[in-house]
Amino acid sequence: NGDWKMTQQVLRTLTVPSLDRRTAFAREILTYWMERSRTRRQLRMLEDHVLEDIGITRERAMAESAKYFWQQ
């Protein structure tokens, strides 16, 4: 959680009007990857009854959470 807050602070400093398209695109990708990583960590921590409620098996949740942040 602390890493996420620090990353958000860093990303806020990048929101200056002079950003070119490549930098803006890289920032979007970085933000997307961080969100993907965070949600995979959260998925790993869900209890079995919650996974069942959303229709995901423990095995599928663990397989998804084991992926690297850049993997779809």
C-alpha angles and dihedrals in degrees: 000000000000091000090053092052092049091048090050089053091051092048091050089058088057093060097094119134093244095069111126122221095262092053092046090050092049089050091052092049092048091050091048092049092049091051091048091050092048095049091048090054089050092048090054090056097051117113120244095252091055091049089050090052091056094042100250125127122225088245092054091046091051092047091051094046091050092061120104116252093254094052120096 
